[in-house]
Short mmCIF file of C-alpha atoms (C1' of nucleotides) in Angstrom, two decimals:
data_model
loop_
_atom_site.label_atom_id
_atom_site.label_comp_id
_atom_site.label_asym_id
_atom_site.label_seq_id
_atom_site.Cartn_x
_atom_site.Cartn_y
_atom_site.Cartn_z
CA MET T 1 7.30 -24.42 -40.60
CA ALA T 2 10.23 -22.10 -41.09
CA GLU T 3 12.73 -23.15 -43.70
CA SER T 4 15.70 -24.71 -41.92
CA ALA T 5 19.32 -24.09 -42.68
CA ALA T 6 19.36 -27.53 -44.26
CA ASP T 7 16.82 -26.53 -46.87
CA THR T 8 18.51 -23.29 -47.84
CA GLY T 9 21.99 -24.72 -47.46
CA ALA T 10 21.24 -27.65 -49.71
CA ALA T 11 21.31 -25.42 -52.75
CA ALA T 12 24.18 -23.26 -51.56
CA GLY T 13 26.28 -26.24 -50.46
CA GLN T 14 25.73 -28.17 -53.68
CA ALA T 15 29.04 -29.43 -54.96
CA GLU T 16 29.91 -29.40 -58.63
CA GLY T 17 29.82 -32.82 -60.20
CA GLY T 18 29.10 -36.06 -58.40
CA CYS T 19 29.51 -35.31 -54.71
CA PRO T 20 26.15 -34.44 -53.15
CA ALA T 21 25.81 -31.57 -50.75
CA VAL T 22 26.43 -32.15 -47.08
CA PRO T 23 22.72 -32.00 -46.07
CA GLU T 24 21.83 -34.63 -48.69
CA ARG T 25 24.61 -36.89 -47.50
CA LEU T 26 23.48 -36.45 -43.91
CA LEU T 27 19.89 -37.29 -44.81
CA ALA T 28 20.92 -40.32 -46.82
CA ALA T 29 23.09 -41.61 -43.98
CA ALA T 30 20.37 -40.82 -41.45
CA THR T 31 17.79 -42.74 -43.46
CA ARG T 32 19.94 -45.87 -43.63
CA LEU T 33 21.03 -45.79 -40.00
CA PHE T 34 17.68 -44.78 -38.48
CA ALA T 35 15.93 -47.53 -40.45
CA ASP T 36 18.53 -50.20 -39.68
CA ARG T 37 19.36 -49.45 -36.08
CA GLY T 38 16.79 -46.99 -34.84
CA PHE T 39 17.03 -43.30 -34.10
CA GLU T 40 18.21 -43.62 -30.51
CA ARG T 41 20.72 -46.36 -31.27
CA THR T 42 22.41 -44.15 -33.81
CA SER T 43 24.80 -41.63 -32.27
CA VAL T 44 25.52 -38.27 -33.85
CA GLN T 45 29.11 -39.40 -34.25
CA GLU T 46 28.06 -42.49 -36.22
CA LEU T 47 25.74 -40.41 -38.35
CA VAL T 48 28.35 -37.86 -39.35
CA ASP T 49 30.95 -40.59 -39.86
CA ALA T 50 28.61 -42.25 -42.33
CA ALA T 51 28.01 -38.93 -44.05
CA GLY T 52 31.73 -38.15 -44.21
CA VAL T 53 31.58 -34.90 -42.25
CA THR T 54 31.96 -33.80 -38.64
CA LYS T 55 29.45 -32.88 -35.95
CA GLY T 56 30.10 -29.19 -36.43
CA ALA T 57 29.05 -29.49 -40.04
CA MET T 58 25.87 -31.29 -39.12
CA TYR T 59 24.95 -28.64 -36.56
CA HIS T 60 25.59 -25.98 -39.16
CA TYR T 61 22.64 -27.26 -41.17
CA PHE T 62 20.45 -28.87 -38.50
CA ALA T 63 19.46 -27.41 -35.15
CA SER T 64 19.56 -30.80 -33.41
CA LYS T 65 19.64 -34.54 -33.91
CA GLU T 66 15.84 -34.49 -33.72
CA ASP T 67 15.86 -31.94 -36.51
CA VAL T 68 17.57 -34.48 -38.78
CA LEU T 69 14.84 -36.96 -37.95
CA PHE T 70 12.19 -34.36 -38.63
CA ALA T 71 13.72 -33.73 -42.05
CA VAL T 72 13.04 -37.40 -42.84
CA PHE T 73 9.45 -36.90 -41.72
CA ARG T 74 9.12 -33.82 -43.93
CA ARG T 75 10.28 -35.88 -46.86
CA VAL T 76 7.68 -38.56 -46.12
CA LEU T 77 4.96 -35.93 -45.87
CA ALA T 78 6.09 -34.29 -49.12
CA THR T 79 5.92 -37.65 -50.90
CA GLN T 80 2.40 -38.31 -49.69
CA MET T 81 1.27 -34.81 -50.62
CA ARG T 82 2.40 -35.46 -54.18
CA ASN T 83 0.52 -38.75 -54.13
CA LEU T 84 -2.52 -36.99 -52.75
CA ASP T 85 -2.45 -34.58 -55.68
CA ALA T 86 -2.48 -37.58 -57.98
CA PHE T 87 -5.56 -38.97 -56.17
CA ALA T 88 -7.38 -35.68 -56.47
CA ALA T 89 -6.56 -35.28 -60.15
CA ALA T 90 -7.64 -38.74 -61.22
CA GLU T 91 -10.80 -39.28 -63.26
CA GLY T 92 -12.97 -42.24 -64.17
CA PRO T 93 -15.29 -44.64 -62.34
CA VAL T 94 -14.84 -44.48 -58.61
CA ALA T 95 -14.00 -48.19 -58.29
CA GLU T 96 -11.17 -47.78 -60.80
CA ARG T 97 -9.88 -44.73 -59.00
CA LEU T 98 -9.99 -46.44 -55.62
CA ARG T 99 -8.19 -49.46 -57.02
CA ALA T 100 -5.48 -47.29 -58.55
CA ALA T 101 -5.10 -45.31 -55.33
CA ALA T 102 -4.92 -48.51 -53.28
CA VAL T 103 -2.17 -49.94 -55.49
CA ASP T 104 -0.32 -46.65 -55.46
CA VAL T 105 -0.34 -46.40 -51.67
CA VAL T 106 1.34 -49.80 -51.49
CA GLU T 107 3.82 -49.08 -54.26
CA SER T 108 4.76 -45.75 -52.74
CA THR T 109 5.23 -47.32 -49.32
CA VAL T 110 7.41 -50.09 -50.72
CA ALA T 111 9.45 -47.60 -52.75
CA ASN T 112 10.16 -45.61 -49.61
CA LEU T 113 10.33 -48.43 -47.11
CA ASP T 114 13.17 -47.03 -45.00
CA ASP T 115 11.28 -43.78 -44.64
CA MET T 116 8.12 -45.60 -43.59
CA VAL T 117 9.98 -47.74 -41.07
CA ILE T 118 11.49 -44.62 -39.55
CA TYR T 119 8.16 -42.84 -39.66
CA PHE T 120 6.19 -45.41 -37.69
CA ARG T 121 8.93 -46.46 -35.31
CA SER T 122 10.14 -43.00 -34.36
CA LEU T 123 7.03 -40.84 -34.25
CA HIS T 124 7.18 -40.85 -30.44
CA VAL T 125 10.65 -39.33 -30.54
CA LEU T 126 9.29 -36.08 -31.96
CA SER T 127 8.01 -33.31 -29.75
CA TYR T 128 4.24 -33.36 -29.15
CA GLU T 129 3.84 -30.36 -31.41
CA ARG T 130 5.59 -32.04 -34.27
CA GLN T 131 3.76 -35.32 -33.64
CA ASP T 132 0.42 -33.55 -33.90
CA GLN T 133 1.52 -31.83 -37.08
CA VAL T 134 2.74 -35.05 -38.67
CA ARG T 135 -0.37 -37.00 -37.69
CA GLU T 136 -2.55 -34.20 -39.05
CA GLU T 137 -0.83 -34.26 -42.43
CA ARG T 138 -0.93 -38.05 -42.61
CA ARG T 139 -4.60 -37.78 -41.75
CA VAL T 140 -5.25 -35.61 -44.79
CA TYR T 141 -3.74 -38.34 -46.96
CA GLN T 142 -5.84 -41.07 -45.44
CA ASP T 143 -8.95 -38.87 -45.47
CA ARG T 144 -8.65 -38.33 -49.19
CA PHE T 145 -8.58 -42.07 -49.62
CA ARG T 146 -11.62 -42.39 -47.36
CA ALA T 147 -13.44 -39.80 -49.45
CA LEU T 148 -13.11 -42.10 -52.46
CA ILE T 149 -14.74 -44.89 -50.48
CA GLU T 150 -17.55 -42.58 -49.41
CA GLU T 151 -18.08 -41.48 -53.01
CA GLY T 152 -18.45 -45.10 -54.00
CA GLN T 153 -20.85 -45.71 -51.16
CA ARG T 154 -23.01 -42.75 -52.25
CA GLU T 155 -23.07 -44.12 -55.80
CA ARG T 156 -23.98 -47.54 -54.36
CA VAL T 157 -20.95 -49.05 -56.05
CA PHE T 158 -19.63 -50.00 -52.58
CA ARG T 159 -21.47 -51.45 -49.60
CA SER T 160 -22.56 -48.89 -47.01
CA ASP T 161 -22.89 -51.00 -43.89
CA VAL T 162 -19.26 -50.50 -42.96
CA PRO T 163 -18.05 -46.96 -42.14
CA ALA T 164 -15.64 -45.68 -44.75
CA ASP T 165 -13.33 -44.59 -41.96
CA MET T 166 -13.06 -48.17 -40.74
CA VAL T 167 -12.27 -49.42 -44.21
CA ALA T 168 -9.60 -46.77 -44.71
CA SER T 169 -8.08 -47.49 -41.27
CA GLN T 170 -7.98 -51.20 -42.00
CA TYR T 171 -6.35 -50.70 -45.39
CA PHE T 172 -3.84 -48.09 -44.26
CA GLY T 173 -3.00 -50.20 -41.25
CA ALA T 174 -2.13 -53.11 -43.48
CA VAL T 175 -0.05 -50.90 -45.74
CA ASN T 176 1.71 -49.03 -42.95
CA HIS T 177 2.71 -52.36 -41.46
CA LEU T 178 4.58 -53.42 -44.58
CA GLY T 179 7.75 -52.00 -43.07
CA MET T 180 7.66 -54.73 -40.45
CA TRP T 181 7.91 -57.64 -42.87
CA TYR T 182 8.30 -56.66 -46.52
CA ARG T 183 11.71 -57.36 -48.00
CA PRO T 184 12.77 -55.98 -51.40
CA ASP T 185 14.44 -59.31 -52.21
CA GLY T 186 11.32 -61.27 -51.29
CA GLU T 187 9.13 -63.24 -53.69
CA LEU T 188 6.66 -60.47 -54.36
CA GLY T 189 7.22 -56.92 -55.50
CA GLY T 190 5.29 -53.86 -54.48
CA SER T 191 3.06 -53.96 -57.52
CA GLU T 192 2.01 -57.56 -56.90
CA ILE T 193 1.31 -56.96 -53.25
CA GLY T 194 -0.51 -53.77 -54.22
CA GLY T 195 -2.59 -55.73 -56.68
CA TYR T 196 -3.60 -58.31 -54.08
CA TYR T 197 -4.26 -55.72 -51.37
CA ALA T 198 -6.35 -53.57 -53.72
CA ASP T 199 -8.26 -56.59 -54.95
CA LEU T 200 -9.09 -57.70 -51.41
CA LEU T 201 -10.18 -54.15 -50.60
CA LEU T 202 -12.49 -53.86 -53.60
CA ALA T 203 -13.86 -57.38 -53.07
CA GLY T 204 -14.62 -56.56 -49.47
CA LEU T 205 -16.53 -53.47 -50.59
CA ARG T 206 -18.83 -55.21 -53.06
CA PRO T 207 -22.45 -54.45 -52.22
CA MET G 1 15.09 -70.05 -22.99
CA ALA G 2 16.45 -70.45 -19.51
CA GLU G 3 14.22 -69.30 -16.71
CA SER G 4 15.38 -65.92 -15.55
CA ALA G 5 15.72 -64.83 -11.96
CA ALA G 6 12.57 -62.76 -12.53
CA ASP G 7 10.51 -65.84 -13.23
CA THR G 8 11.73 -67.80 -10.22
CA GLY G 9 11.90 -64.76 -7.97
CA ALA G 10 8.34 -63.75 -8.73
CA ALA G 11 7.04 -66.59 -6.61
CA ALA G 12 9.70 -66.31 -3.92
CA GLY G 13 9.39 -62.53 -3.70
CA GLN G 14 5.62 -62.52 -3.55
CA ALA G 15 4.47 -60.30 -0.70
CA GLU G 16 1.64 -61.27 1.57
CA GLY G 17 -1.55 -59.36 0.89
CA GLY G 18 -1.94 -56.59 -1.69
CA CYS G 19 1.58 -55.53 -2.58
CA PRO G 20 2.76 -57.35 -5.69
CA ALA G 21 6.24 -58.78 -5.90
CA VAL G 22 9.06 -56.64 -7.16
CA PRO G 23 9.32 -58.31 -10.59
CA GLU G 24 5.58 -57.74 -11.20
CA ARG G 25 5.86 -54.12 -10.20
CA LEU G 26 8.86 -53.68 -12.48
CA LEU G 27 7.03 -55.25 -15.40
CA ALA G 28 3.93 -53.15 -14.80
CA ALA G 29 5.98 -49.97 -14.65
CA ALA G 30 8.02 -51.02 -17.68
CA THR G 31 4.86 -51.64 -19.70
CA ARG G 32 3.44 -48.20 -18.98
CA LEU G 33 6.67 -46.33 -19.53
CA PHE G 34 7.89 -48.25 -22.57
CA ALA G 35 4.48 -47.81 -24.24
CA ASP G 36 4.13 -44.13 -23.36
CA ARG G 37 7.66 -42.89 -23.87
CA GLY G 38 9.57 -45.63 -25.63
CA PHE G 39 12.18 -48.05 -24.39
CA GLU G 40 15.19 -45.80 -24.98
CA ARG G 41 13.53 -42.70 -23.60
CA THR G 42 12.91 -44.49 -20.32
CA SER G 43 15.93 -44.60 -18.06
CA VAL G 44 16.56 -47.40 -15.58
CA GLN G 45 16.25 -44.82 -12.83
CA GLU G 46 12.80 -43.76 -14.01
CA LEU G 47 11.74 -47.36 -14.32
CA VAL G 48 12.74 -48.34 -10.80
CA ASP G 49 11.31 -45.11 -9.39
CA ALA G 50 7.97 -45.99 -10.94
CA ALA G 51 8.22 -49.50 -9.53
CA GLY G 52 9.17 -48.24 -6.08
CA VAL G 53 12.51 -50.03 -5.82
CA THR G 54 16.16 -49.29 -6.59
CA LYS G 55 18.39 -50.26 -9.47
CA GLY G 56 20.09 -52.93 -7.42
CA ALA G 57 16.77 -54.65 -6.90
CA MET G 58 15.99 -54.54 -10.60
CA TYR G 59 19.35 -56.09 -11.46
CA HIS G 60 18.74 -58.76 -8.86
CA TYR G 61 15.88 -60.08 -10.96
CA PHE G 62 16.84 -58.97 -14.49
CA ALA G 63 20.20 -59.33 -16.18
CA SER G 64 19.84 -56.03 -18.02
CA LYS G 65 17.44 -53.34 -19.11
CA GLU G 66 16.96 -55.26 -22.35
CA ASP G 67 16.02 -58.27 -20.26
CA VAL G 68 13.11 -56.31 -18.81
CA LEU G 69 11.97 -55.52 -22.34
CA PHE G 70 12.33 -59.13 -23.33
CA ALA G 71 10.10 -60.11 -20.41
CA VAL G 72 7.38 -57.97 -21.97
CA PHE G 73 7.93 -59.78 -25.27
CA ARG G 74 7.68 -63.14 -23.51
CA ARG G 75 4.35 -62.06 -22.09
CA VAL G 76 3.09 -61.08 -25.55
CA LEU G 77 4.19 -64.39 -26.96
CA ALA G 78 2.55 -66.30 -24.08
CA THR G 79 -0.73 -64.48 -24.73
CA GLN G 80 -0.70 -65.34 -28.39
CA MET G 81 0.16 -68.97 -27.70
CA ARG G 82 -2.94 -69.21 -25.52
CA ASN G 83 -4.96 -67.65 -28.32
CA LEU G 84 -3.44 -70.05 -30.78
CA ASP G 85 -4.59 -72.97 -28.65
CA ALA G 86 -8.09 -71.54 -28.85
CA PHE G 87 -7.87 -71.40 -32.66
CA ALA G 88 -6.72 -74.96 -32.88
CA ALA G 89 -9.43 -76.23 -30.55
CA ALA G 90 -12.34 -74.52 -32.31
CA GLU G 91 -14.89 -76.53 -34.30
CA GLY G 92 -17.58 -75.72 -36.86
CA PRO G 93 -17.70 -74.41 -40.45
CA VAL G 94 -14.42 -72.88 -41.49
CA ALA G 95 -15.95 -69.48 -42.29
CA GLU G 96 -17.31 -69.25 -38.75
CA ARG G 97 -14.01 -70.27 -37.29
CA LEU G 98 -12.09 -67.75 -39.37
CA ARG G 99 -14.52 -64.99 -38.42
CA ALA G 100 -14.20 -65.83 -34.72
CA ALA G 101 -10.41 -65.96 -34.99
CA ALA G 102 -10.34 -62.64 -36.83
CA VAL G 103 -12.45 -60.94 -34.16
CA ASP G 104 -10.37 -62.51 -31.41
CA VAL G 105 -7.09 -61.30 -32.88
CA VAL G 106 -8.40 -57.73 -32.80
CA GLU G 107 -9.92 -58.03 -29.34
CA SER G 108 -6.74 -59.55 -27.94
CA THR G 109 -4.63 -56.81 -29.51
CA VAL G 110 -6.86 -54.08 -28.13
CA ALA G 111 -6.91 -55.71 -24.69
CA ASN G 112 -3.12 -55.69 -24.65
CA LEU G 113 -2.47 -52.51 -26.56
CA ASP G 114 0.52 -51.31 -24.52
CA ASP G 115 2.20 -54.66 -25.04
CA MET G 116 1.54 -54.49 -28.77
CA VAL G 117 2.84 -50.92 -29.04
CA ILE G 118 6.02 -51.97 -27.25
CA TYR G 119 6.28 -55.11 -29.36
CA PHE G 120 6.22 -53.40 -32.74
CA ARG G 121 8.13 -50.27 -31.82
CA SER G 122 10.94 -51.95 -29.92
CA LEU G 123 11.63 -55.19 -31.76
CA HIS G 124 14.79 -53.69 -33.21
CA VAL G 125 16.15 -53.07 -29.70
CA LEU G 126 16.45 -56.81 -29.08
CA SER G 127 19.52 -58.76 -30.06
CA TYR G 128 19.32 -60.44 -33.47
CA GLU G 129 18.97 -63.82 -31.80
CA ARG G 130 16.01 -62.69 -29.76
CA GLN G 131 14.47 -60.91 -32.73
CA ASP G 132 14.60 -64.09 -34.77
CA GLN G 133 13.08 -66.04 -31.93
CA VAL G 134 10.27 -63.54 -31.44
CA ARG G 135 9.50 -63.31 -35.14
CA GLU G 136 9.47 -67.10 -35.40
CA GLU G 137 6.94 -67.42 -32.59
CA ARG G 138 4.78 -64.63 -33.99
CA ARG G 139 4.97 -66.43 -37.31
CA VAL G 140 3.47 -69.59 -35.78
CA TYR G 141 0.49 -67.52 -34.65
CA GLN G 142 -0.05 -65.93 -38.05
CA ASP G 143 0.53 -69.25 -39.82
CA ARG G 144 -2.25 -70.88 -37.86
CA PHE G 145 -4.55 -68.13 -39.00
CA ARG G 146 -3.37 -68.63 -42.59
CA ALA G 147 -4.08 -72.36 -42.30
CA LEU G 148 -7.73 -71.53 -41.66
CA ILE G 149 -7.84 -69.50 -44.86
CA GLU G 150 -6.22 -72.34 -46.80
CA GLU G 151 -8.72 -74.82 -45.39
CA GLY G 152 -11.53 -72.60 -46.62
CA GLN G 153 -9.90 -72.32 -50.01
CA ARG G 154 -9.62 -76.12 -50.28
CA GLU G 155 -13.30 -76.40 -49.41
CA ARG G 156 -14.09 -73.70 -52.00
CA VAL G 157 -15.73 -71.60 -49.33
CA PHE G 158 -13.11 -68.92 -49.99
CA ARG G 159 -11.69 -67.64 -53.26
CA SER G 160 -8.38 -69.21 -54.26
CA ASP G 161 -6.93 -66.61 -56.60
CA VAL G 162 -5.24 -64.73 -53.75
CA PRO G 163 -2.51 -66.53 -51.77
CA ALA G 164 -3.60 -67.22 -48.22
CA ASP G 165 -0.30 -65.83 -47.04
CA MET G 166 -1.11 -62.48 -48.62
CA VAL G 167 -4.53 -62.40 -46.99
CA ALA G 168 -3.08 -63.24 -43.58
CA SER G 169 -0.35 -60.63 -43.98
CA GLN G 170 -2.85 -57.98 -44.96
CA TYR G 171 -5.15 -58.78 -42.05
CA PHE G 172 -2.40 -59.06 -39.45
CA GLY G 173 -0.82 -55.86 -40.75
CA ALA G 174 -4.07 -54.02 -40.18
CA VAL G 175 -4.45 -55.48 -36.70
CA ASN G 176 -0.83 -54.96 -35.69
CA HIS G 177 -1.14 -51.32 -36.70
CA LEU G 178 -3.99 -50.69 -34.23
CA GLY G 179 -1.43 -49.56 -31.69
CA MET G 180 -0.69 -46.53 -33.85
CA TRP G 181 -4.18 -45.08 -33.75
CA TYR G 182 -6.64 -47.00 -31.56
CA ARG G 183 -7.66 -45.22 -28.36
CA PRO G 184 -9.58 -47.00 -25.56
CA ASP G 185 -11.69 -43.87 -25.09
CA GLY G 186 -12.52 -43.65 -28.78
CA GLU G 187 -15.90 -44.15 -30.37
CA LEU G 188 -15.45 -47.83 -31.16
CA GLY G 189 -14.48 -50.70 -28.91
CA GLY G 190 -12.36 -53.67 -29.78
CA SER G 191 -15.35 -55.88 -30.44
CA GLU G 192 -16.86 -53.44 -32.92
CA ILE G 193 -13.63 -52.91 -34.77
CA GLY G 194 -13.09 -56.67 -34.72
CA GLY G 195 -16.53 -57.14 -36.18
CA TYR G 196 -15.90 -54.72 -39.05
CA TYR G 197 -12.39 -56.05 -39.73
CA ALA G 198 -13.59 -59.65 -39.72
CA ASP G 199 -16.53 -58.77 -41.95
CA LEU G 200 -14.30 -57.04 -44.48
CA LEU G 201 -11.96 -60.03 -44.43
CA LEU G 202 -14.72 -62.58 -45.02
CA ALA G 203 -16.34 -60.40 -47.67
CA GLY G 204 -13.03 -60.10 -49.49
CA LEU G 205 -12.70 -63.87 -49.51
CA ARG G 206 -16.07 -64.59 -51.10
CA PRO G 207 -15.60 -66.90 -54.08
"C1'" DG R 1 44.78 -7.79 -51.76
"C1'" DA R 2 41.21 -6.94 -48.24
"C1'" DG R 3 37.20 -8.10 -46.07
"C1'" DG R 4 33.12 -10.67 -45.01
"C1'" DA R 5 30.27 -14.69 -45.10
"C1'" DT R 6 29.75 -19.51 -45.20
"C1'" DA R 7 31.51 -24.11 -44.51
"C1'" DT R 8 33.84 -27.24 -41.81
"C1'" DC R 9 36.68 -29.17 -38.14
"C1'" DG R 10 37.17 -31.49 -33.77
"C1'" DA R 11 38.21 -30.74 -28.90
"C1'" DA R 12 35.77 -29.50 -24.96
"C1'" DC R 13 31.74 -29.11 -22.32
"C1'" DA R 14 27.99 -30.62 -19.57
"C1'" DG R 15 25.61 -33.98 -18.75
"C1'" DT R 16 23.27 -38.68 -18.69
"C1'" DA R 17 22.93 -43.61 -18.42
"C1'" DG R 18 23.47 -48.77 -17.80
"C1'" DT R 19 25.72 -51.69 -14.79
"C1'" DT R 20 28.48 -53.12 -10.72
"C1'" DC R 21 29.45 -53.83 -6.04
"C1'" DG R 22 29.99 -53.50 -1.12
"C1'" DA R 23 26.98 -52.87 2.66
"C1'" DT R 24 22.89 -53.74 5.14
"C1'" DC R 25 18.45 -55.81 6.11
"C1'" DT R 26 15.24 -59.61 6.45
"C1'" DC R 27 14.01 -64.20 6.78
"C1'" DA R 28 14.53 -69.09 7.44
"C1'" DT R 29 17.01 -72.97 9.27
"C1'" DC R 30 19.76 -75.28 12.62
"C1'" DG J 1 21.76 -67.11 19.16
"C1'" DA J 2 24.43 -68.25 15.00
"C1'" DT J 3 24.65 -68.80 10.28
"C1'" DG J 4 23.54 -68.53 5.54
"C1'" DA J 5 20.81 -67.09 1.67
"C1'" DG J 6 18.09 -63.91 -0.63
"C1'" DA J 7 16.40 -59.14 -1.05
"C1'" DT J 8 17.37 -54.50 -1.39
"C1'" DC J 9 19.87 -50.15 -1.25
"C1'" DG J 10 22.35 -46.45 -3.49
"C1'" DA J 11 26.96 -44.64 -4.38
"C1'" DA J 12 30.48 -45.39 -7.55
"C1'" DC J 13 32.12 -46.92 -11.83
"C1'" DT J 14 32.70 -46.81 -16.70
"C1'" DA J 15 31.33 -45.32 -20.33
"C1'" DC J 16 28.89 -42.66 -23.80
"C1'" DT J 17 26.27 -38.74 -25.93
"C1'" DG J 18 24.20 -34.34 -27.76
"C1'" DT J 19 25.60 -29.81 -28.27
"C1'" DT J 20 28.74 -25.78 -28.21
"C1'" DC J 21 32.45 -23.02 -29.63
"C1'" DG J 22 36.82 -21.16 -31.11
"C1'" DA J 23 39.76 -21.85 -34.94
"C1'" DT J 24 40.65 -22.47 -39.70
"C1'" DA J 25 39.63 -22.97 -44.63
"C1'" DT J 26 37.20 -21.66 -48.68
"C1'" DC J 27 34.73 -18.78 -51.60
"C1'" DC J 28 32.90 -14.53 -53.32
"C1'" DT J 29 32.63 -9.55 -53.79
"C1'" DC J 30 34.67 -5.12 -53.90
#
DNA sequence: GAGGATATCGAACAGTAGTTCGATCTCATC
DNA sequence: GATGAGATCGAACTACTGTTCGATATCCTC
C-alpha cells in the first residue's frame, strides 16, 4: 500500500522533546476511543479533541476517518509480522516451539488488547478490498502457527486425527476472543493465561 | 425487563396466513442487516425498507433503534437459556455430558451465526446497564459449562491442574469466535467442527 | 528579507440520521 | 352508524457528522 501522509509526516512532524508528533497523538487517541466506544460512536471532533488538534490537522495526515482506523490495523499487522519472524527463526523440538508460539500469541494479544478489540470489532467497517488484505495477512500469521502443528504431526509428536487447520482455528479463536473478557487488572496476567492455553493445546495434541 | 410493545404486539399484529407480523419482519430484517453491515452502518430507513414498513410502524413497536438491537440480544439469551436447561437435565458419565455440551454449544452457535455475530460485534452499542445484564446472563451459560468440568475434576476424570474457569473461557472463546470465520458453505459443518472442538477439549482434560 | 512548503485552524458545506407527530386507515365493540 | 383503539404512514423536526477549504502561522532555504 502506498505510504500515507501520516507515515511520512510522522518523522517530519516530530516535535523536539516530549510532545509526540500529531499523527502519533491521533493514533493514540484513536486507539483509546475506538476500543472504548467503538469506531462509529467516536466522532472526528471527539477524536481530534482528544488528540489536541483540529480536524484540518487530522485531514492533513489522514485521507479519511477510515484511514485512521486502517492505520490501527496496519499497526496490528506489523506487530504480528514481527511475531511471525520470531516463529520462523525459532529452533528446537517442535513441541517446545509450538508451546512458545502459543504462549507468545496470547502475550502479544494481551499486550495489545485495545488494538485487538478494535481489530475484531471493526473489520466490517473497512472497505472490502482492505478487509480482504487484512484477512490475508492475518491468515499468514495463523498459517505459520498451523505449519508448526503439521510439522509435529509429521514427526508423530502430535496426533494426526484432527486437521491442523482445525486446531489452529480453535486456538486462535480462543486467543482472539480475549478482548471480550480479559481485563489487565484481573487475577491472571497474560503469561499465566498463555501458559494454561498452551498447556491445554499441547495436551490436546498428545498422540 | 418489562415486556416491550414488540412482544405484546407480535401476537396482536399477527397477520392471517403467510405474512408475518410487523415485529417479526423487523427482527428478521434487523438480523440480516446488522450481521451483514453492522448496527451503525444500517440506518432506520434501510431497516424498515427491508421489513416493508415505515419508520412510524417501527417506533410503534420499538422504543428506539437500540431497542431493536436489544430484541436480538434477548433472542440470543433465550436460545442459550433453553440450551442451559438441556445441560442441566442431561444424565450419564460426566465426560459424555461435557462432550455433548461442547458439541451442542458449537452447533447452536453455528445455527444462529448471524445472532452471534451481532452479539459479539455490537455489545458495546448497548447501554452499560444492558451490557451488564447481557454479560451476566451469558455468564450463567458459561458457568454451567464450567460446573461440568469441575464435576469431572472432583471425580478425577479430568485433570485438576488447570482451573475449570480457564478451560471454559478458552473453549467458549474459540466457539464465540466462529462468527469471524465460519461459513455455512464451507467444507465443514457445525457438527464436524463441534466434534473436533469437543475432542480437543476432552483430550486436553485427560488426567 | 523574500519566497515556498508544510502545518494547523476552524467555519462552512453538504449531507445523513434517529425520533416525533399529526393524519389516516383498519378493526372491533356497542 | 358511531366511537374508540391500535396500526401505519411519511413529512418534519432536531440534531449531528465527515469532509473541504480559505486563511494564517511556522519553518526552512536562498
